[in-house]
Coordinates of C-alpha atoms and ligand atoms in Angstrom, one line a residue:
M1 CA 234.2 110.1 -24.8
N2 CA 234.7 112.4 -21.6
Q3 CA 237.2 113.0 -19.8
K4 CA 236.7 112.9 -15.8
P5 CA 237.4 116.1 -14.0
K6 CA 239.1 115.9 -11.0
H7 CA 236.9 117.2 -8.4
K8 CA 232.8 117.5 -7.7
I9 CA 232.4 120.8 -8.4
G10 CA 234.6 120.6 -11.9
W11 CA 232.1 118.3 -12.9
L12 CA 229.1 120.5 -11.3
W13 CA 230.4 123.4 -13.1
E14 CA 230.4 121.3 -16.5
N15 CA 227.2 120.4 -16.3
M16 CA 226.2 123.6 -15.5
K17 CA 226.9 125.1 -19.5
G18 CA 224.7 127.3 -20.8
Y19 CA 223.2 128.8 -17.2
R20 CA 226.7 129.9 -15.9
V21 CA 226.6 133.3 -16.6
L22 CA 223.1 133.2 -14.7
Y23 CA 224.6 131.1 -11.4
A24 CA 227.5 134.1 -12.0
V25 CA 225.3 136.7 -11.4
G26 CA 223.4 134.5 -8.7
I27 CA 226.8 134.7 -7.0
L28 CA 227.4 138.3 -7.4
G29 CA 224.0 139.1 -6.1
T30 CA 224.7 137.1 -2.9
I31 CA 228.0 138.9 -2.6
V32 CA 226.0 142.3 -2.9
Y33 CA 223.2 141.3 -0.9
N34 CA 225.6 140.3 1.9
I35 CA 227.6 143.3 1.8
M36 CA 224.4 145.3 2.1
Q37 CA 224.0 143.8 5.6
L38 CA 226.9 146.5 6.5
T39 CA 224.6 149.4 5.5
V40 CA 222.5 149.0 8.2
P41 CA 224.6 149.4 11.0
F42 CA 226.7 151.9 9.2
I43 CA 224.0 154.3 9.1
S44 CA 223.1 153.2 12.5
S45 CA 226.5 154.3 13.4
K46 CA 226.3 157.5 11.6
I47 CA 222.9 158.3 13.1
V48 CA 224.0 157.3 16.6
D49 CA 227.2 160.0 16.6
L50 CA 225.2 162.4 14.8
F51 CA 222.3 162.9 16.5
L52 CA 222.4 160.5 19.7
A53 CA 225.6 160.2 21.8
G54 CA 227.9 163.0 19.9
E55 CA 229.2 165.9 21.2
K56 CA 226.6 168.1 19.2
A57 CA 224.0 165.7 19.1
A58 CA 221.1 168.2 20.2
E59 CA 222.6 170.9 17.9
N60 CA 222.7 168.7 15.1
L61 CA 219.0 167.4 15.7
S62 CA 217.8 171.0 15.7
L63 CA 219.8 172.0 12.7
H64 CA 219.8 169.4 10.5
R65 CA 216.7 167.1 11.1
D66 CA 215.9 166.9 7.3
L67 CA 219.9 165.0 7.5
F68 CA 217.9 162.8 10.3
Y69 CA 215.0 161.8 8.2
K70 CA 217.4 161.1 4.9
L71 CA 219.5 158.6 7.1
V72 CA 216.4 156.7 8.2
A73 CA 215.1 156.7 4.7
A74 CA 218.3 155.5 3.1
M75 CA 217.9 152.6 5.9
V76 CA 214.6 151.4 5.1
L77 CA 215.0 151.4 1.4
L78 CA 218.1 149.6 1.2
T79 CA 216.3 147.1 3.5
F80 CA 214.0 146.6 0.6
L81 CA 216.4 146.7 -1.9
R82 CA 218.2 144.0 -0.1
T83 CA 215.3 141.7 0.2
T84 CA 214.4 142.5 -3.4
V85 CA 218.1 140.9 -4.2
V86 CA 218.1 138.1 -2.1
Y87 CA 214.5 137.3 -3.9
L88 CA 215.8 137.4 -7.3
V89 CA 219.0 135.3 -6.2
C90 CA 216.9 132.5 -4.4
L91 CA 215.0 132.2 -7.6
D92 CA 217.8 132.5 -10.4
M93 CA 219.8 129.6 -8.2
E94 CA 216.6 127.8 -8.0
K95 CA 216.1 127.9 -11.6
V96 CA 219.6 126.6 -12.9
S97 CA 219.6 123.9 -10.2
Q98 CA 216.3 122.9 -11.8
K99 CA 218.2 123.2 -15.5
V100 CA 221.1 121.1 -14.8
L101 CA 219.4 118.3 -12.5
Y102 CA 216.8 118.3 -15.8
R103 CA 220.5 117.6 -17.6
I104 CA 221.8 115.3 -15.5
R105 CA 218.9 113.2 -14.9
T106 CA 218.1 112.9 -18.9
Y107 CA 222.2 112.1 -19.4
L108 CA 222.1 109.5 -16.7
F109 CA 219.1 107.8 -18.3
D110 CA 220.2 107.7 -21.6
K111 CA 223.7 106.3 -19.8
I112 CA 221.5 103.5 -18.7
E113 CA 219.7 103.1 -21.1
T114 CA 223.0 101.9 -23.9
Q115 CA 224.5 100.1 -21.0
D116 CA 225.2 96.3 -21.7
M117 CA 224.0 93.2 -19.5
R118 CA 227.3 93.5 -17.2
F119 CA 226.0 96.7 -16.3
Y120 CA 222.6 95.4 -15.0
N121 CA 224.0 92.5 -13.3
T122 CA 226.0 94.5 -11.1
F123 CA 223.6 97.3 -10.5
R124 CA 220.6 96.4 -8.6
T125 CA 216.9 98.8 -9.4
G126 CA 216.8 100.3 -6.6
D127 CA 220.2 101.1 -6.2
L128 CA 219.9 102.9 -9.6
M129 CA 216.3 104.6 -9.0
T130 CA 218.2 106.2 -5.4
R131 CA 220.6 107.7 -7.9
V132 CA 218.4 109.2 -10.3
T133 CA 216.4 110.3 -7.8
G134 CA 217.8 111.0 -3.9
D135 CA 221.1 111.7 -5.0
L136 CA 220.3 113.7 -7.9
D137 CA 218.3 116.0 -5.3
A138 CA 221.1 116.3 -3.9
I139 CA 223.0 117.7 -6.2
R140 CA 220.5 120.1 -7.2
H141 CA 220.0 121.2 -3.6
M142 CA 223.9 121.8 -3.4
I143 CA 223.5 123.9 -6.1
A144 CA 220.1 125.8 -5.5
W145 CA 221.1 126.4 -1.4
V146 CA 224.8 124.9 -0.4
L147 CA 227.0 127.0 -2.6
R148 CA 224.8 130.3 -2.0
A149 CA 225.5 129.5 1.9
I150 CA 228.5 129.0 0.9
I151 CA 229.5 132.2 -0.7
E152 CA 227.1 134.1 2.1
S153 CA 229.0 132.9 4.7
F154 CA 231.9 133.8 3.6
S155 CA 231.2 137.2 1.8
L156 CA 229.1 138.5 5.0
F157 CA 232.5 137.0 7.4
F158 CA 234.8 138.5 5.2
A159 CA 233.1 142.2 4.5
T160 CA 232.0 142.4 8.4
A161 CA 236.0 141.8 9.1
V162 CA 237.1 144.2 6.3
Y163 CA 234.9 146.8 7.9
F164 CA 235.6 146.6 11.4
F165 CA 239.3 146.8 10.7
C166 CA 238.4 149.8 8.9
M167 CA 236.9 150.9 11.9
D168 CA 239.4 149.6 14.6
W169 CA 242.0 147.6 13.9
L170 CA 243.1 146.3 17.1
L171 CA 239.8 145.8 18.5
A172 CA 239.0 143.8 15.1
L173 CA 241.6 141.6 16.0
C174 CA 240.7 141.3 19.3
V175 CA 237.2 140.3 18.5
L176 CA 238.4 138.3 15.6
A177 CA 241.1 135.7 17.1
I178 CA 238.6 133.8 18.1
A179 CA 237.9 132.7 14.7
P180 CA 240.7 130.1 13.8
F181 CA 239.9 128.3 16.8
I182 CA 236.1 128.0 15.5
F183 CA 237.7 126.5 11.9
L184 CA 239.4 124.0 13.2
I185 CA 236.2 122.6 15.2
I186 CA 234.6 122.6 12.1
R187 CA 237.6 120.8 10.3
L188 CA 237.4 118.7 13.2
F189 CA 233.5 118.0 12.9
R190 CA 233.8 117.4 9.2
D191 CA 236.4 114.8 9.0
K192 CA 233.8 113.1 11.6
V193 CA 231.1 113.1 9.5
A194 CA 231.6 112.7 5.6
P195 CA 232.0 109.3 6.4
R196 CA 228.9 108.6 7.9
H197 CA 227.1 110.6 4.8
K198 CA 228.2 108.0 2.5
Q199 CA 226.9 105.3 4.9
L200 CA 223.7 107.2 5.3
R201 CA 223.9 106.9 1.6
E202 CA 224.2 103.3 1.6
K203 CA 221.5 102.4 4.1
H204 CA 219.4 104.7 1.7
A205 CA 220.0 102.6 -1.3
Q206 CA 219.5 99.2 0.6
M207 CA 216.5 101.0 2.3
N208 CA 215.1 101.6 -1.5
T209 CA 216.4 98.2 -3.1
A210 CA 214.5 96.2 -0.6
A211 CA 211.2 98.0 -0.9
Q212 CA 211.8 97.7 -5.1
E213 CA 212.7 94.3 -5.1
N214 CA 209.5 93.5 -2.4
I215 CA 207.3 95.3 -4.2
S216 CA 207.7 93.7 -8.0
G217 CA 208.3 90.3 -6.1
N218 CA 205.3 90.7 -4.2
R219 CA 203.3 87.8 -5.9
V220 CA 206.3 85.3 -4.6
V221 CA 205.9 86.9 -1.3
K222 CA 202.0 86.5 -0.9
A223 CA 202.7 82.5 -2.5
F224 CA 204.6 81.7 0.4
A225 CA 203.4 83.8 3.2
R226 CA 206.0 85.3 3.7
E227 CA 204.5 89.0 4.6
E228 CA 205.6 88.8 8.0
Y229 CA 209.2 87.9 7.5
E230 CA 209.2 90.6 4.4
I231 CA 207.9 93.4 6.5
Q232 CA 210.4 92.3 9.3
K233 CA 213.4 92.7 6.8
F234 CA 212.1 96.1 6.0
D235 CA 211.5 97.3 9.4
E236 CA 215.5 96.5 10.0
C237 CA 216.4 98.7 6.9
N238 CA 213.8 101.3 7.7
K239 CA 215.6 101.6 11.3
D240 CA 219.0 101.2 10.3
Y241 CA 218.5 104.4 8.0
A242 CA 216.3 105.9 10.6
R243 CA 219.7 105.3 13.0
M244 CA 222.1 106.4 10.9
N245 CA 220.3 109.6 10.1
E246 CA 220.2 110.1 13.8
K247 CA 223.3 109.4 14.4
T248 CA 225.2 111.5 11.4
A249 CA 222.7 114.8 12.6
M250 CA 224.1 114.2 16.2
T251 CA 227.6 114.6 15.8
W252 CA 227.1 118.2 14.5
L253 CA 225.6 118.2 18.2
T254 CA 228.7 117.3 19.3
Y255 CA 230.6 120.1 18.1
F256 CA 228.1 122.7 18.4
P257 CA 228.5 123.6 22.2
Y258 CA 232.6 124.2 21.7
V259 CA 231.3 126.5 18.3
E260 CA 228.7 128.2 20.0
T261 CA 231.0 128.6 23.3
F262 CA 233.7 130.4 21.3
A263 CA 230.9 131.7 19.3
N264 CA 229.8 133.7 22.7
L265 CA 232.8 134.5 23.0
M266 CA 233.2 137.4 20.8
P267 CA 230.8 139.5 21.9
L268 CA 232.3 139.3 25.3
V269 CA 235.2 140.1 24.3
L270 CA 234.0 143.8 22.5
L271 CA 232.2 144.4 25.7
L272 CA 235.5 144.4 27.5
V273 CA 237.6 145.3 24.7
G274 CA 235.4 147.6 23.3
G275 CA 234.7 149.2 26.6
I276 CA 238.3 150.1 27.3
F277 CA 238.7 151.8 24.2
I278 CA 235.5 153.7 24.4
I279 CA 236.8 154.9 27.9
N280 CA 240.4 155.6 26.3
G281 CA 239.0 157.1 23.4
R282 CA 240.3 155.1 21.0
I283 CA 237.0 154.2 19.3
T284 CA 233.2 156.2 19.7
M285 CA 230.0 155.2 21.2
G286 CA 228.9 155.2 16.9
E287 CA 231.6 152.9 16.0
Y288 CA 231.4 150.7 19.1
V289 CA 227.2 150.3 17.9
A290 CA 228.6 149.2 14.6
F291 CA 230.7 146.4 16.1
S292 CA 228.3 145.1 18.1
G293 CA 225.0 145.6 16.0
L294 CA 227.8 143.2 13.4
I295 CA 228.8 141.4 15.6
W296 CA 226.0 138.2 14.4
A297 CA 227.6 138.9 11.1
V298 CA 230.5 136.8 12.1
Q299 CA 229.0 134.9 14.3
Q300 CA 226.4 133.8 12.4
P301 CA 228.4 132.0 9.4
M302 CA 230.4 130.1 12.0
R303 CA 227.2 128.8 13.2
M304 CA 226.1 128.0 9.8
M305 CA 229.3 126.2 8.8
G306 CA 228.2 122.9 11.0
N307 CA 224.7 122.8 8.4
I308 CA 226.2 124.0 5.5
M309 CA 229.0 121.3 6.3
N310 CA 226.6 118.7 6.4
E311 CA 224.7 119.2 2.8
F312 CA 227.6 119.7 1.6
Q313 CA 228.8 115.6 2.8
R314 CA 225.6 114.7 1.6
F315 CA 226.1 116.1 -2.0
S316 CA 229.6 114.9 -1.9
A317 CA 228.7 111.3 -1.0
A318 CA 225.6 111.7 -3.6
S319 CA 227.7 113.3 -6.6
E320 CA 230.3 110.1 -6.3
K321 CA 227.6 107.9 -7.0
V322 CA 225.9 109.7 -9.5
M323 CA 229.6 110.3 -11.4
E324 CA 229.7 106.6 -11.8
I325 CA 227.0 105.8 -13.3
Y326 CA 228.0 109.5 -15.4
Y327 CA 231.3 108.2 -16.6
S328 CA 230.8 104.5 -16.9
E329 CA 231.0 103.3 -20.4
P330 CA 229.5 99.7 -21.7
A331 CA 231.9 97.3 -22.9
I332 CA 230.5 96.3 -26.0
V333 CA 230.3 99.0 -28.1
D334 CA 230.1 99.6 -31.8
A335 CA 234.2 99.1 -33.4
P336 CA 235.9 102.1 -34.7
D337 CA 236.3 100.9 -37.6
A338 CA 232.3 99.4 -37.5
I339 CA 231.5 98.2 -40.9
D340 CA 228.2 99.7 -42.6
R341 CA 225.7 97.2 -43.3
P342 CA 222.2 99.2 -43.4
E343 CA 220.6 96.4 -45.8
R344 CA 218.5 93.6 -45.0
F345 CA 221.0 90.5 -43.2
A346 CA 220.9 87.1 -45.5
G347 CA 220.9 86.0 -41.6
R348 CA 223.9 83.2 -42.2
I349 CA 225.5 82.7 -38.4
E350 CA 228.6 80.8 -37.5
F351 CA 230.2 79.5 -34.3
K352 CA 233.9 79.4 -34.5
H353 CA 235.3 77.4 -31.9
V354 CA 233.6 79.6 -29.6
S355 CA 234.0 79.2 -25.5
F356 CA 232.2 81.2 -23.3
Q357 CA 232.4 82.0 -19.2
Y358 CA 230.6 84.8 -16.8
E359 CA 233.3 87.5 -15.9
D360 CA 231.7 86.6 -12.1
G361 CA 231.5 82.9 -12.4
N362 CA 234.2 80.5 -12.1
L363 CA 233.2 77.6 -14.6
P364 CA 233.4 77.5 -18.4
V365 CA 229.8 78.0 -19.9
L366 CA 230.4 76.8 -23.4
R367 CA 233.6 75.2 -25.1
D368 CA 235.0 75.1 -28.4
V369 CA 231.4 75.1 -30.0
S370 CA 231.5 75.4 -33.6
F371 CA 228.3 75.0 -35.9
V372 CA 227.1 76.6 -38.8
I373 CA 223.6 78.2 -39.9
E374 CA 222.7 78.8 -43.1
P375 CA 220.0 81.8 -44.5
G376 CA 216.8 80.4 -44.0
Q377 CA 218.0 77.3 -42.1
T378 CA 215.7 76.4 -38.8
V379 CA 217.9 75.5 -36.0
A380 CA 217.0 73.4 -32.8
I381 CA 219.3 73.5 -29.6
M382 CA 218.6 71.1 -27.1
G383 CA 220.0 70.1 -23.4
E384 CA 219.6 69.8 -20.0
T385 CA 218.4 72.7 -17.9
G386 CA 221.7 75.2 -17.2
C387 CA 223.7 73.7 -19.5
G388 CA 224.3 77.0 -21.7
K389 CA 221.6 77.3 -24.3
T390 CA 220.5 80.9 -23.7
S391 CA 224.0 81.7 -23.0
L392 CA 224.8 80.4 -26.5
I393 CA 222.1 82.7 -28.2
N394 CA 222.9 86.0 -26.4
M395 CA 226.3 86.4 -28.3
I396 CA 224.4 86.4 -31.7
P397 CA 222.8 89.9 -30.5
R398 CA 226.7 90.4 -29.0
F399 CA 224.9 90.7 -25.2
Y400 CA 227.6 89.0 -24.1
E401 CA 231.1 88.4 -26.1
P402 CA 233.0 84.4 -26.4
T403 CA 235.9 84.4 -24.2
A404 CA 237.5 82.9 -27.4
G405 CA 236.7 82.0 -31.0
E406 CA 234.3 84.2 -33.2
V407 CA 230.7 84.2 -33.5
L408 CA 230.0 85.5 -37.0
V409 CA 226.8 86.9 -38.7
D410 CA 226.6 86.6 -42.9
G411 CA 230.5 86.0 -42.7
Y412 CA 231.4 89.1 -40.2
N413 CA 232.4 88.9 -36.9
V414 CA 229.6 90.2 -34.7
S415 CA 232.4 92.8 -32.9
K416 CA 232.7 94.5 -36.3
L417 CA 229.0 95.3 -37.0
K418 CA 227.2 98.1 -36.2
L419 CA 225.1 96.9 -33.5
R420 CA 222.1 98.9 -33.8
Q421 CA 222.2 97.2 -37.5
L422 CA 223.0 93.7 -35.8
R423 CA 220.5 94.0 -33.6
K424 CA 217.3 95.6 -35.7
N425 CA 218.4 92.6 -37.9
I426 CA 217.3 90.1 -35.3
G427 CA 214.1 89.2 -33.5
L428 CA 214.2 87.9 -30.2
A429 CA 211.9 86.2 -27.5
T430 CA 213.4 86.0 -24.3
Q431 CA 212.9 83.0 -21.7
D432 CA 211.3 85.5 -19.1
V433 CA 208.7 86.9 -20.8
L434 CA 208.5 91.0 -20.1
L435 CA 205.6 93.2 -21.3
F436 CA 205.5 97.2 -21.1
S437 CA 202.4 98.6 -18.9
D438 CA 201.3 99.6 -22.8
T439 CA 197.9 97.9 -25.1
I440 CA 198.7 94.4 -26.8
D441 CA 199.0 96.6 -29.9
G442 CA 201.7 98.5 -28.3
N443 CA 203.5 95.5 -27.1
I444 CA 203.8 93.6 -30.7
A445 CA 204.3 96.8 -32.5
Y446 CA 207.4 97.6 -29.8
G447 CA 210.1 97.2 -32.2
D448 CA 208.7 98.8 -35.2
S449 CA 206.2 101.3 -34.4
S450 CA 205.2 102.0 -38.1
I451 CA 203.6 98.7 -38.6
S452 CA 199.7 98.8 -39.6
Q453 CA 197.4 97.6 -37.4
K454 CA 196.8 94.7 -40.2
E455 CA 200.3 93.7 -39.9
V456 CA 199.9 93.4 -35.6
E457 CA 197.1 90.9 -36.2
K458 CA 198.6 89.2 -38.9
F459 CA 201.4 88.5 -36.6
A460 CA 199.4 88.0 -33.8
K461 CA 197.8 85.4 -36.0
Y462 CA 201.4 83.9 -36.7
S463 CA 201.7 83.6 -32.9
A464 CA 198.9 82.0 -32.6
A465 CA 197.4 84.8 -30.3
A466 CA 195.5 86.2 -32.4
A467 CA 192.1 84.0 -31.2
F468 CA 192.9 85.0 -27.3
I469 CA 193.0 88.8 -28.1
S470 CA 189.8 89.2 -30.0
K471 CA 188.1 87.3 -26.6
M472 CA 189.1 90.1 -24.5
P473 CA 187.1 93.3 -23.9
E474 CA 188.9 96.1 -25.5
G475 CA 191.1 93.5 -28.1
Y476 CA 194.0 95.0 -29.4
E477 CA 194.0 97.9 -27.1
T478 CA 193.7 96.0 -23.9
I479 CA 196.6 97.4 -21.6
V480 CA 198.6 94.5 -20.2
G481 CA 202.1 94.5 -18.5
E482 CA 201.9 95.7 -14.9
R483 CA 198.9 97.4 -13.9
G484 CA 197.3 95.9 -16.9
V485 CA 194.8 93.0 -17.1
G486 CA 196.7 89.4 -16.3
L487 CA 197.6 87.5 -19.0
S488 CA 198.6 83.7 -18.5
G489 CA 202.0 82.8 -18.9
G490 CA 201.2 81.2 -22.4
Q491 CA 199.4 84.0 -23.2
K492 CA 202.4 85.9 -22.7
Q493 CA 204.9 83.9 -24.6
R494 CA 202.8 84.7 -27.6
I495 CA 202.4 88.0 -27.6
S496 CA 206.3 88.4 -26.7
L497 CA 206.7 86.1 -30.1
A498 CA 204.3 88.4 -31.9
R499 CA 206.8 91.1 -30.7
A500 CA 209.6 89.2 -32.3
L501 CA 208.3 88.5 -35.8
A502 CA 206.8 92.0 -36.1
V503 CA 210.5 93.4 -36.9
K504 CA 210.7 90.9 -39.5
P505 CA 213.4 89.6 -38.4
A506 CA 216.0 88.2 -40.8
I507 CA 217.2 86.1 -37.8
L508 CA 214.7 84.7 -35.1
I509 CA 216.0 83.6 -32.1
L510 CA 212.9 81.7 -30.2
D511 CA 214.2 81.0 -25.8
D512 CA 211.5 78.4 -24.5
T513 CA 208.8 80.8 -25.9
T514 CA 206.6 78.1 -26.4
S515 CA 207.0 76.0 -23.3
A516 CA 204.0 77.4 -21.5
V517 CA 201.7 76.8 -24.4
D518 CA 199.8 73.6 -25.2
M519 CA 200.5 71.0 -27.6
E520 CA 197.8 72.1 -30.2
T521 CA 199.0 76.0 -30.2
E522 CA 202.2 74.8 -30.6
K523 CA 201.5 72.6 -33.7
Q524 CA 199.8 76.1 -34.9
I525 CA 203.0 77.9 -34.1
Q526 CA 204.9 76.1 -35.6
H527 CA 203.2 75.9 -38.8
S528 CA 202.9 79.6 -39.6
L529 CA 206.9 79.8 -38.5
Q530 CA 206.9 77.5 -41.6
E531 CA 204.9 79.7 -43.7
L532 CA 206.1 83.3 -42.7
D533 CA 205.8 86.0 -45.3
F534 CA 210.1 87.2 -45.3
P535 CA 212.7 85.1 -45.2
C536 CA 214.3 84.2 -42.3
T537 CA 216.6 81.9 -39.9
K538 CA 215.3 80.4 -36.9
V539 CA 217.0 79.5 -34.0
I540 CA 215.2 77.8 -31.5
I541 CA 215.5 76.4 -28.0
A542 CA 213.3 74.1 -27.1
Q543 CA 212.3 70.8 -24.8
R544 CA 209.7 69.5 -26.9
I545 CA 210.5 66.7 -29.4
S546 CA 207.6 68.2 -31.4
T547 CA 209.4 71.5 -31.8
T548 CA 212.6 70.0 -32.9
K549 CA 211.5 67.3 -35.3
S550 CA 211.0 69.1 -38.3
A551 CA 214.3 71.3 -38.0
D552 CA 216.8 71.1 -40.6
K553 CA 219.6 70.7 -37.8
I554 CA 219.5 70.1 -34.4
L555 CA 221.8 70.6 -32.1
V556 CA 222.2 69.6 -28.2
I557 CA 224.6 71.1 -25.6
Q558 CA 226.3 68.7 -22.9
D559 CA 228.6 70.6 -20.8
G560 CA 229.0 73.1 -22.5
R561 CA 229.6 71.3 -25.7
I562 CA 228.0 70.2 -28.2
T563 CA 227.8 66.4 -27.9
E564 CA 224.7 65.9 -31.2
A565 CA 224.8 67.9 -34.5
G566 CA 222.1 66.3 -37.1
T567 CA 218.3 66.0 -38.3
H568 CA 215.9 64.6 -36.3
D569 CA 216.1 60.9 -38.3
E570 CA 219.8 61.1 -38.3
L571 CA 220.4 61.8 -34.0
V572 CA 217.4 59.2 -33.2
A573 CA 219.8 56.8 -35.4
Q574 CA 222.1 57.8 -33.1
K575 CA 220.8 56.3 -30.1
G576 CA 222.7 59.1 -27.2
Y577 CA 220.9 61.7 -25.7
Y578 CA 218.3 62.9 -28.1
Y579 CA 217.5 59.5 -28.6
N580 CA 216.4 59.0 -25.0
L581 CA 214.6 62.3 -25.3
V582 CA 212.1 60.9 -28.1
R583 CA 212.1 57.9 -26.2
L584 CA 211.0 59.6 -23.1
Q585 CA 208.6 61.5 -24.8
T586 CA 206.8 59.7 -27.1
G587 CA 206.5 57.4 -24.1
E588 CA 204.6 60.1 -22.3
E589 CA 202.6 60.8 -24.8
E590 CA 201.3 57.4 -25.6
Ligands
DGT1 P1 217.5 76.8 -19.0 O1 217.0 77.9 -19.9 O2 217.4 76.4 -17.7 O3 217.3 75.8 -20.1 O4 219.3 76.7 -19.7 P2 220.1 77.5 -20.0 O5 220.8 76.2 -21.5 O6 219.7 78.4 -21.1 O7 221.7 78.0 -19.4 P3 222.0 79.3 -18.9 O8 222.7 79.5 -20.9 O9 221.3 80.7 -18.8 O10 223.0 79.2 -18.2 C1 224.2 78.4 -18.0 C2 225.2 78.4 -17.2 O11 225.7 79.8 -16.9 C3 224.4 78.0 -15.6 O12 225.1 77.2 -14.8 C4 223.9 79.5 -15.2 C5 225.2 79.9 -15.3 N1 224.5 81.6 -15.6 C6 223.7 82.5 -16.1 N2 223.7 83.7 -16.4 C7 224.7 84.0 -15.5 C8 225.4 85.0 -15.6 O13 224.3 86.3 -16.0 N3 225.9 85.3 -14.9 C9 227.0 84.0 -14.4 N4 227.6 84.3 -13.5 N5 226.2 82.7 -14.5 C10 225.2 82.7 -15.3
MG2 MG1 217.4 79.3 -20.9

């Protein structure tokens, strides 16, 4: 497992593995080109002293004209060289930032992909999308620009300070005495702006979530003619975000005048004290030129600080969110002593005194549930809506773990089996059907892409989907899902059933899979489920007696407990819930 590093920068550094040298070269380059900034004023001061303002200026100009040209040429050359270094540094850091961005994004996606159900109940899609897009970009920006700007500011400031001290320590001290005040203001600014960036980031995620939920739920919005309402709701989020953005940007404006005032004091001090020193003869005219030519180099970093601090806080808020996913660990993982069972499972299922409650729920959903399903048997689960049928079957592939008791598959507690091996043996058709934006063929072969076209067609026939698929203009190549042609609820259910069958599972779980299918088609499906050409234990949640009638066992769940268990005839004889259901449904049919 990953050890959480203390600081965000440490975390970034960790993710720069392989590019650290490249990045260090970039930082070094940044320092170099900033020191090079000093050479031009240095040479100018020499030119001034030797050829323009010095005692022997006129004499030097006539005797050493070649030196004059050389100094000018050096200035031009150094400027050109400096520009080249800046260009290379930008290129280098941009490259590293893109590589790190790619690495973190891949890692995050893997992380999200391997999370358990609880994770998906906790994080909303829009929020997760914000993390892998906007937040990651703030991190990339940190590597490519913010860190460079910080190094640039500091190296420029310190190099200039050192140069100033070398020329005249007293004048340097007078000019730089103003700097601590500016640093203090920047610090105050940071304390103020940091929470705003956090809020800003939250508003951004809220806006994304609103947009995402609206787009994916557009059919419901349209059905209820709530477009106006949704537009207004989104507008609120948008306004909120814009207001927060403005507020954050404005924060600097409150502090900026003070920074600017102090920064502008520097040339003033230089003029005053420097003037006196020239008159005193303490410094030369050339030195004064160097001082005033470089005064921007101490002012500029301080002016930049506001911007840098803003960007740094943006990174800080974003990286917190990214690191939350980066270091999250799913609770449901392979046990360290997990049993290796690469062979096909027999498909025996046993629940031993299983109780279950959702972590965020306040009532137990299942209480002391016990039953056994032998390999190859078909078991139907019935009960009122909300009684816990889906929750029960979710414990077989270990999507959730029982709060008490044990779920066993082939005699092994599911928590002791390897998740991958366990789930490979289970074919599940979930209650809300989701198809991917892919061909029908691709959707059916989703669990095992190696199966042949012939087999795909066979499973489509089993699930009574072959007929309607062949009527489609492009047959199995028809694209379905979000962007593809629409399918009816019953058609989607049948494709989802074919997808579950196509992995030839040892355990087949159908959660209300034929609820939207007509009686006649359902009969066909029931028939083919009995004729499968591979051994398979079937757990079928259903509401219709026609589905459950031929099951080896029927379990009725009421108030979280199994209240009736037996075959159709046995339960009818008991004259309980099932009997009433039979009467109700046959009565309706008549
Ligand atoms: P259905 O599909 O309408 O026939 O109902 P069942 O029997 O499949 O019900 P089930 O297992 O989905 O839900 C049982 C109870 O648990 C019900 O009161 C709703 C609640 N529940 C379901 N899913 C969650 C969840 O993710 N979190 C929490 N806290 N409660 C849930
Ligand atoms: Mg359900």
